[in-house]
Coordinates of C-alpha atoms in Angstrom, one line a residue:
M1 CA -9.2 -99.6 83.1
A2 CA -9.9 -96.6 81.0
A3 CA -13.2 -96.4 79.1
S4 CA -11.4 -96.1 75.7
T5 CA -9.9 -99.6 76.2
L6 CA -12.5 -101.4 78.2
L7 CA -15.1 -102.2 75.5
P8 CA -12.6 -103.7 72.9
T9 CA -11.1 -105.7 75.7
V10 CA -14.5 -107.0 76.7
L11 CA -15.3 -108.0 73.1
T12 CA -12.1 -109.8 72.8
A13 CA -12.7 -111.7 76.1
V14 CA -16.1 -112.8 74.9
M15 CA -15.0 -114.0 71.5
R16 CA -12.2 -116.0 73.0
G17 CA -14.0 -117.2 76.1
Q18 CA -17.4 -118.2 75.0
P19 CA -16.5 -121.3 72.9
R20 CA -14.4 -122.6 75.8
A21 CA -17.2 -122.1 78.4
L22 CA -19.8 -123.8 76.2
R23 CA -17.6 -126.9 75.8
D24 CA -17.4 -127.3 79.5
P25 CA -19.6 -130.3 80.6
H26 CA -20.5 -128.3 83.8
Y27 CA -21.9 -125.4 81.8
P28 CA -25.7 -125.3 82.4
A29 CA -28.3 -126.2 79.8
C30 CA -31.4 -124.8 81.5
H31 CA -30.0 -121.9 83.7
L32 CA -28.6 -118.5 82.8
A33 CA -24.8 -118.3 83.1
P34 CA -22.0 -116.0 81.8
V35 CA -20.6 -116.5 78.3
T36 CA -17.2 -116.0 80.0
G37 CA -15.9 -114.6 83.2
L38 CA -17.7 -114.1 86.5
L39 CA -21.4 -113.7 87.1
N40 CA -22.9 -112.7 90.4
D41 CA -26.0 -110.7 91.6
P42 CA -29.1 -110.5 89.4
N43 CA -30.0 -106.8 88.8
G44 CA -32.9 -104.8 87.3
F45 CA -35.3 -107.7 87.0
I46 CA -38.4 -106.2 85.4
H47 CA -41.3 -106.7 82.9
H48 CA -41.3 -103.7 80.6
D49 CA -42.9 -103.1 77.2
G50 CA -43.9 -106.7 76.7
R51 CA -40.6 -108.3 77.6
Y52 CA -38.8 -109.4 80.7
H53 CA -35.4 -107.9 81.4
L54 CA -32.8 -109.4 83.7
F55 CA -29.5 -107.6 84.2
Y56 CA -26.6 -109.1 86.1
Q57 CA -23.2 -108.3 87.7
W58 CA -20.6 -109.4 85.2
N59 CA -16.8 -109.4 85.0
P60 CA -16.2 -110.4 81.4
L61 CA -12.4 -110.1 81.8
G62 CA -11.9 -112.9 84.3
C63 CA -13.3 -114.9 87.3
Q64 CA -12.3 -112.4 90.0
H65 CA -14.6 -109.9 91.6
Q66 CA -13.4 -106.9 89.5
H67 CA -14.4 -104.7 86.6
K68 CA -18.1 -105.1 87.5
C69 CA -20.4 -104.4 84.5
W70 CA -24.1 -104.9 84.0
G71 CA -24.8 -107.6 81.4
H72 CA -28.4 -107.8 80.0
W73 CA -30.7 -110.5 78.9
S74 CA -34.4 -110.2 77.8
S75 CA -37.2 -112.7 77.2
A76 CA -40.8 -112.7 76.0
D77 CA -41.7 -115.9 77.9
L78 CA -39.2 -116.4 80.8
L79 CA -37.8 -119.5 79.0
H80 CA -36.1 -118.3 75.8
W81 CA -33.6 -115.5 76.5
Q82 CA -31.5 -113.4 74.2
H83 CA -28.4 -111.2 74.8
E84 CA -28.9 -107.5 74.8
P85 CA -26.3 -104.7 74.5
L86 CA -24.0 -104.4 77.5
A87 CA -25.9 -102.0 79.8
L88 CA -23.2 -100.5 82.1
M89 CA -19.5 -100.4 82.3
P90 CA -17.3 -98.9 85.1
E91 CA -16.1 -95.9 83.1
E92 CA -17.0 -92.8 85.0
S93 CA -15.4 -91.1 88.0
Y94 CA -18.4 -92.1 90.2
D95 CA -18.5 -95.8 89.3
R96 CA -14.9 -96.5 88.3
S97 CA -14.5 -99.3 90.9
G98 CA -17.6 -101.1 89.7
C99 CA -21.2 -100.6 88.6
Y100 CA -22.7 -102.4 91.6
S101 CA -26.1 -103.9 92.1
G102 CA -29.5 -102.1 91.7
S103 CA -32.9 -102.3 90.1
A104 CA -35.0 -101.1 87.1
V105 CA -38.2 -99.2 86.8
D106 CA -40.6 -98.0 84.1
N107 CA -40.5 -94.2 84.4
Q108 CA -43.2 -92.9 82.1
G109 CA -42.4 -95.5 79.5
V110 CA -38.6 -95.2 79.8
L111 CA -36.7 -98.2 81.2
T112 CA -34.5 -96.7 83.9
L113 CA -31.7 -98.3 85.9
I114 CA -30.8 -97.3 89.5
Y115 CA -27.5 -98.7 90.5
T116 CA -24.6 -98.1 92.9
G117 CA -21.4 -96.5 91.6
N118 CA -18.6 -97.9 93.7
V119 CA -15.4 -95.9 94.3
K120 CA -12.4 -97.2 96.1
F121 CA -9.5 -95.0 97.1
D122 CA -5.8 -95.8 97.4
D123 CA -5.8 -95.5 101.2
G124 CA -8.3 -98.4 101.4
T125 CA -11.4 -96.2 102.0
R126 CA -14.4 -96.1 99.7
T127 CA -17.5 -94.2 98.9
A128 CA -20.7 -95.0 97.0
W129 CA -23.1 -93.1 94.7
Q130 CA -26.6 -94.1 93.8
C131 CA -26.9 -93.4 90.0
L132 CA -29.4 -93.4 87.2
A133 CA -29.2 -94.6 83.6
V134 CA -31.9 -94.6 80.9
Q135 CA -32.4 -96.8 77.9
N136 CA -31.6 -95.2 74.5
S137 CA -33.0 -96.0 71.0
E138 CA -30.2 -98.5 70.3
G139 CA -31.1 -100.6 73.3
G140 CA -28.1 -99.5 75.4
F141 CA -28.2 -97.1 78.3
D142 CA -27.1 -93.5 78.8
K143 CA -25.8 -92.7 82.3
L144 CA -27.4 -89.6 84.0
G145 CA -24.9 -89.7 86.9
P146 CA -25.4 -89.7 90.6
V147 CA -28.6 -88.8 92.3
M148 CA -27.6 -89.6 95.9
A149 CA -24.3 -89.2 97.7
L150 CA -23.2 -91.2 100.7
P151 CA -25.6 -90.4 103.5
E152 CA -24.3 -89.1 106.9
G153 CA -23.9 -91.6 109.6
Y154 CA -22.9 -94.5 107.4
T155 CA -19.7 -96.0 106.1
G156 CA -18.8 -96.3 102.4
H157 CA -20.8 -99.6 102.4
V158 CA -24.1 -98.2 101.1
R159 CA -25.4 -100.0 98.0
D160 CA -27.9 -102.0 96.1
P161 CA -31.0 -99.8 95.6
K162 CA -34.3 -101.5 95.0
V163 CA -36.9 -99.0 93.8
W164 CA -40.7 -99.3 93.4
R165 CA -43.7 -97.0 93.0
H166 CA -46.4 -96.7 95.6
G167 CA -49.2 -94.2 94.9
E168 CA -47.7 -91.0 93.6
R169 CA -44.2 -91.5 94.9
W170 CA -41.1 -93.6 94.3
Y171 CA -39.6 -95.6 97.2
M172 CA -36.2 -97.2 97.7
V173 CA -34.7 -99.7 100.1
L174 CA -30.9 -99.4 100.4
G175 CA -28.4 -101.7 102.1
A176 CA -26.1 -99.9 104.5
Q177 CA -23.6 -100.1 107.3
D178 CA -23.7 -97.5 110.1
L179 CA -20.6 -96.0 111.8
Q180 CA -20.9 -98.7 114.6
R181 CA -20.5 -101.3 111.9
R182 CA -24.1 -102.6 112.1
G183 CA -26.0 -103.6 109.0
K184 CA -29.1 -101.6 108.2
V185 CA -31.8 -101.2 105.6
L186 CA -32.7 -97.6 104.8
L187 CA -36.0 -96.4 103.3
W188 CA -36.0 -93.4 100.9
Q189 CA -38.7 -91.5 99.1
S190 CA -38.8 -89.4 95.9
D191 CA -41.2 -87.6 93.6
D192 CA -39.0 -87.8 90.5
L193 CA -36.2 -90.4 91.0
H194 CA -33.6 -87.5 91.1
H195 CA -34.2 -86.0 94.6
W196 CA -34.4 -88.4 97.5
Q197 CA -35.3 -88.0 101.2
C198 CA -34.3 -90.6 103.8
R199 CA -37.2 -91.9 105.9
G200 CA -35.1 -93.8 108.3
E201 CA -33.9 -97.3 109.1
I202 CA -36.6 -99.9 108.7
A203 CA -34.6 -103.1 109.5
G204 CA -31.2 -104.4 110.5
S205 CA -28.9 -105.3 113.3
E206 CA -30.3 -104.1 116.7
C207 CA -33.3 -102.6 114.9
G208 CA -37.0 -103.5 114.9
G209 CA -36.7 -106.0 117.7
L210 CA -33.7 -107.9 116.3
G211 CA -30.5 -108.3 118.3
E212 CA -27.1 -108.3 116.8
A213 CA -27.5 -109.4 113.2
G214 CA -24.4 -108.7 111.2
Y215 CA -22.2 -105.9 110.1
M216 CA -23.8 -105.2 106.7
W217 CA -27.2 -105.8 105.2
E218 CA -27.0 -105.8 101.4
C219 CA -29.3 -106.6 98.4
P220 CA -32.6 -105.6 100.1
D221 CA -35.9 -106.3 98.2
L222 CA -39.2 -105.2 99.7
F223 CA -42.6 -106.2 98.3
A224 CA -46.2 -106.9 99.3
L225 CA -47.6 -110.4 98.8
D226 CA -51.1 -111.4 99.8
G227 CA -51.5 -108.6 102.3
T228 CA -48.1 -109.1 103.9
T229 CA -44.9 -107.0 103.4
F230 CA -41.8 -109.1 102.9
L231 CA -38.2 -107.9 103.1
I232 CA -35.6 -110.1 101.6
C233 CA -32.0 -109.2 102.5
C234 CA -28.4 -110.5 102.8
P235 CA -27.1 -109.9 106.3
Q236 CA -23.3 -110.3 106.3
G237 CA -21.7 -111.3 109.5
I238 CA -24.7 -113.0 111.1
A239 CA -23.9 -115.6 113.6
R240 CA -23.9 -119.2 112.4
E241 CA -26.3 -121.5 114.1
P242 CA -26.2 -125.3 114.3
T243 CA -28.8 -125.9 111.6
R244 CA -29.1 -122.5 109.7
F245 CA -27.1 -119.6 108.4
R246 CA -24.2 -121.9 107.8
N247 CA -22.8 -120.2 104.7
A248 CA -20.1 -117.5 104.7
H249 CA -23.0 -115.1 104.0
S250 CA -26.7 -116.0 104.0
V251 CA -30.1 -114.7 102.8
G252 CA -32.9 -113.9 105.2
W253 CA -36.5 -112.7 105.1
L254 CA -38.7 -110.7 107.4
A255 CA -42.5 -110.6 107.2
G256 CA -44.6 -107.8 108.5
D257 CA -46.2 -104.5 107.5
L258 CA -44.8 -101.3 106.1
C259 CA -46.8 -98.2 107.0
Y260 CA -46.2 -95.6 104.3
Q261 CA -47.5 -92.8 106.6
T262 CA -45.1 -93.4 109.5
H263 CA -42.4 -95.1 107.4
R264 CA -42.2 -97.9 110.0
F265 CA -41.8 -101.6 109.2
T266 CA -43.1 -103.8 111.9
H267 CA -41.9 -107.4 111.4
G268 CA -41.2 -110.7 113.0
S269 CA -38.1 -112.8 113.3
L270 CA -35.4 -113.4 110.7
H271 CA -35.8 -116.6 108.6
E272 CA -33.4 -118.2 106.2
L273 CA -34.6 -118.2 102.6
D274 CA -32.5 -121.1 101.2
A275 CA -30.7 -123.8 103.2
G276 CA -28.3 -125.0 100.5
F277 CA -24.7 -124.4 99.9
E278 CA -25.0 -121.7 97.2
F279 CA -27.7 -119.0 97.2
Y280 CA -27.3 -115.2 97.4
A281 CA -28.5 -111.7 96.4
P282 CA -31.9 -112.7 95.1
Q283 CA -34.1 -110.1 93.4
T284 CA -37.9 -110.2 92.6
T285 CA -40.3 -108.7 90.1
L286 CA -43.9 -108.8 89.1
T287 CA -45.0 -110.6 86.0
A288 CA -47.5 -109.3 83.4
D289 CA -50.2 -111.5 85.1
G290 CA -49.3 -110.4 88.6
R291 CA -47.1 -113.2 90.0
R292 CA -44.1 -112.3 92.2
L293 CA -41.0 -114.0 90.7
L294 CA -37.6 -114.4 92.2
V295 CA -34.2 -115.2 90.8
G296 CA -31.0 -115.6 92.8
W297 CA -27.2 -116.0 92.3
M298 CA -26.2 -119.6 92.8
G299 CA -23.0 -118.6 94.6
V300 CA -21.8 -117.1 97.9
P301 CA -19.2 -114.4 98.3
D302 CA -16.1 -115.2 100.4
G303 CA -16.6 -119.0 100.1
E304 CA -14.8 -121.6 98.1
E305 CA -15.9 -120.1 94.8
M306 CA -12.4 -119.8 93.3
A307 CA -11.8 -123.5 93.9
Q308 CA -14.6 -124.4 91.5
P309 CA -13.4 -126.3 88.5
T310 CA -15.1 -124.1 86.0
V311 CA -12.6 -121.3 86.8
A312 CA -10.1 -123.3 84.7
Q313 CA -12.5 -123.1 81.8
G314 CA -12.8 -119.3 82.1
W315 CA -16.2 -118.9 83.7
I316 CA -17.9 -119.1 87.1
H317 CA -21.4 -119.1 88.6
Q318 CA -24.9 -119.3 87.3
M319 CA -28.4 -118.1 88.3
T320 CA -31.0 -120.2 90.0
C321 CA -34.1 -121.2 88.1
L322 CA -36.9 -118.6 88.1
R323 CA -39.2 -119.1 91.1
E324 CA -42.7 -118.0 91.9
L325 CA -43.3 -116.7 95.4
R326 CA -46.4 -117.1 97.5
A327 CA -47.3 -116.4 101.1
Q328 CA -48.7 -119.3 103.2
D329 CA -49.3 -119.4 107.0
G330 CA -47.1 -116.3 107.4
R331 CA -44.2 -117.9 105.6
L332 CA -42.6 -117.3 102.2
Y333 CA -42.8 -120.2 99.8
Q334 CA -40.9 -120.5 96.5
Q335 CA -41.4 -123.0 93.6
P336 CA -40.1 -123.2 90.0
I337 CA -42.2 -121.2 87.7
A338 CA -44.8 -123.2 85.8
E339 CA -43.3 -122.2 82.4
L340 CA -40.3 -124.6 83.1
Q341 CA -42.7 -127.6 82.8
T342 CA -42.6 -127.1 79.0
L343 CA -39.0 -128.3 79.1
R344 CA -40.0 -131.8 80.3
N345 CA -39.6 -134.8 78.0
D346 CA -41.5 -138.1 78.5
A347 CA -42.5 -138.8 82.1
R348 CA -41.3 -141.9 83.9
Q349 CA -42.4 -143.2 87.3
F350 CA -41.6 -145.7 90.1
Q351 CA -43.2 -146.7 93.3
G352 CA -41.8 -149.0 96.0
R353 CA -38.7 -149.2 98.3
A354 CA -36.2 -146.5 97.5
E355 CA -33.3 -149.0 97.1
N356 CA -35.2 -150.6 94.1
A357 CA -35.7 -147.4 92.2
P358 CA -33.9 -147.2 88.8
P359 CA -30.9 -144.9 88.4
M360 CA -31.7 -141.6 86.7
D361 CA -29.7 -139.6 84.3
A362 CA -29.0 -136.5 86.4
Q363 CA -27.4 -134.2 83.8
Q364 CA -30.7 -132.5 82.9
L365 CA -33.4 -133.9 85.2
E366 CA -36.5 -133.0 87.1
V367 CA -37.7 -135.4 89.7
M368 CA -40.6 -135.4 92.2
L369 CA -40.6 -137.7 95.2
E370 CA -43.3 -138.4 97.7
G371 CA -42.4 -140.2 100.9
A372 CA -41.7 -139.9 104.6
G373 CA -37.9 -140.4 104.8
G374 CA -35.8 -143.5 105.4
M375 CA -33.7 -143.0 102.3
A376 CA -30.8 -141.3 100.7
L377 CA -30.3 -139.6 97.3
N378 CA -26.9 -139.9 95.8
F379 CA -26.0 -137.4 93.1
A380 CA -23.0 -139.0 91.2
D381 CA -21.1 -139.7 94.4
T382 CA -20.5 -136.0 94.7
L383 CA -23.6 -134.7 96.6
L384 CA -25.6 -136.7 99.1
L385 CA -29.1 -135.9 100.4
T386 CA -30.2 -137.9 103.5
W387 CA -34.0 -137.9 104.0
E388 CA -35.1 -138.8 107.5
A389 CA -38.5 -138.4 109.2
D390 CA -37.5 -135.2 110.9
G391 CA -35.6 -133.4 108.2
L392 CA -33.0 -133.3 105.4
Q393 CA -29.3 -133.2 105.4
L394 CA -27.2 -132.3 102.3
A395 CA -23.6 -133.3 102.2
R396 CA -20.6 -132.7 99.9
R397 CA -16.8 -132.5 100.3
S398 CA -15.0 -129.2 100.6
L399 CA -13.3 -128.2 97.4
L400 CA -10.3 -127.0 99.5
S401 CA -9.9 -129.4 102.4
G402 CA -11.8 -132.5 101.1
E403 CA -13.7 -132.7 104.4
W404 CA -17.4 -133.4 104.4
E405 CA -19.6 -130.3 104.9
Y406 CA -23.3 -130.3 105.7
R407 CA -26.5 -128.2 105.3
T408 CA -29.7 -129.0 107.1
W409 CA -33.4 -128.4 106.7
Q410 CA -35.5 -129.2 109.7
G411 CA -39.1 -130.5 109.5
A412 CA -41.2 -133.3 108.2
A413 CA -40.6 -133.5 104.4
R414 CA -43.3 -135.2 102.5
H415 CA -42.7 -134.0 98.9
L416 CA -39.5 -133.1 97.1
Q417 CA -39.2 -131.5 93.7
I418 CA -35.6 -131.5 92.4
L419 CA -34.0 -129.8 89.4
C420 CA -30.6 -131.0 88.2
D421 CA -28.7 -129.1 85.5
R422 CA -25.2 -130.5 84.9
S423 CA -23.5 -128.7 87.9
S424 CA -26.4 -127.5 90.0
V425 CA -29.1 -129.1 92.2
E426 CA -32.2 -127.2 93.5
I427 CA -34.4 -129.1 96.0
F428 CA -37.8 -127.7 96.8
I429 CA -39.4 -129.1 99.9
N430 CA -43.1 -129.5 100.6
H431 CA -44.1 -127.5 97.5
G432 CA -41.8 -124.6 98.4
E433 CA -41.8 -124.5 102.2
G434 CA -38.1 -124.9 102.0
V435 CA -35.4 -124.8 99.4
M436 CA -31.8 -126.1 99.2
S437 CA -29.8 -124.8 96.3
S438 CA -26.3 -126.0 95.6
R439 CA -23.6 -126.3 93.0
Y440 CA -21.7 -129.6 92.5
F441 CA -19.3 -130.8 89.9
P442 CA -19.7 -134.4 89.1
R443 CA -18.0 -136.5 86.4
H444 CA -20.5 -136.9 83.5
P445 CA -22.6 -138.7 82.7
A446 CA -23.9 -138.2 86.2
Q447 CA -26.6 -140.4 87.7
L448 CA -29.0 -140.0 90.6
T449 CA -29.4 -143.2 92.6
L450 CA -31.7 -143.9 95.6
S451 CA -31.0 -146.2 98.6
G452 CA -32.7 -147.1 101.8
D453 CA -35.8 -149.1 102.8
G454 CA -38.3 -146.1 102.8
E455 CA -41.3 -146.3 100.5
V456 CA -41.3 -143.6 97.8
A457 CA -43.3 -142.6 94.8
V458 CA -41.1 -141.1 92.0
R459 CA -42.0 -139.2 88.8
Y460 CA -39.2 -137.9 86.7
W461 CA -38.4 -136.2 83.4
S462 CA -35.3 -135.4 81.3
L463 CA -35.2 -131.7 80.5
R464 CA -34.6 -130.1 77.1
S465 CA -31.9 -127.5 76.8
C466 CA -32.9 -123.8 76.8
M467 CA -29.9 -121.8 75.9
V468 CA -29.5 -118.0 75.5
E469 CA -29.5 -116.8 71.9

């Protein structure tokens, strides 16, 4: 669509679509979601000039993966968000097929976006440009154009730059696919954000001690936490295993050490970041007080997304809650940020056999449970969590076939923290050792009920709404 017609069409879509989306009983009250159309990857998550900024992949014109723009929210406290001017639209020759994912940096006081300009050709081939845009005085962004063409030795699937500063230089990790159709993560270096040098492949399929691990590694994010370097990535095409990597595409993490002198990343094995039905393309940032936060897209590409009932209401997908990361015993832990506790209403509690616990209103709910298994949690007869001594199993019916599908977390669960928000459930296991994030679409008013003879201690709160202004 030409630039001259895209913006008026976007405005019309928002004016017509937003009232409809907000009336949907599945529209979240405590999570970020699109006012209309499709939302996917979080982009440009950053604290800059006293505010947090979160950009996102957005098709305001419909629920299909087309017309990818960058929407933009900002917040002073990570709770109350406001809409900012639309940041990027696919209106140039180098990004005409979509302004794909990327990151944001503070470059000498100027909020600067680094994103992938996607270009698809009529013969089915494609190319990608890594591009810059800078914030202007009106709060929008002026594009500076491409700063990196498609590197030699890789297909047109090169995207999702995550940029940070170390010492006197800028560094970038970039998702890629080589000519043998193997997924890779590339490391780049720059003095000025405009001229980049490739420092090689630092992770990926048949790289760094890993075997075959997928045909494309996208949405990389590399950061240091408590002396360990973590790389989060989305390896597409990784082999499904009986109890992990069960989604169409999954999210993994590697822990190790990045040497900035040799540009080598030594790491261990690949771990799954979230064991639920919907979680993808997470991105992290540092807070003003030094915490490492993560937010993810509560969706999965190439799954059953277009069968979700919200499509009929003109919108699809939401973000996860914001999560604080920490390293413990060589593993990556994630928990809801402490700021979310201010949304709690009066606390209630129960202790005894699970089957005697009172039903809980699950529309906007936080619940903490301590136990050792022997019970099941039923979310409105739509999502079922079975808690046994040796692990957790999450079950729901396919939106397409109606058959039961399962996701598993293995280990001894002793503590669960669960957030429910109208059509989403996030289950944090053992204070963040594991997470299971999923969408579900119950009839409201939804209730959470417990069954089984296991002993359990329960604390729970209803949650206040926290909508975008």
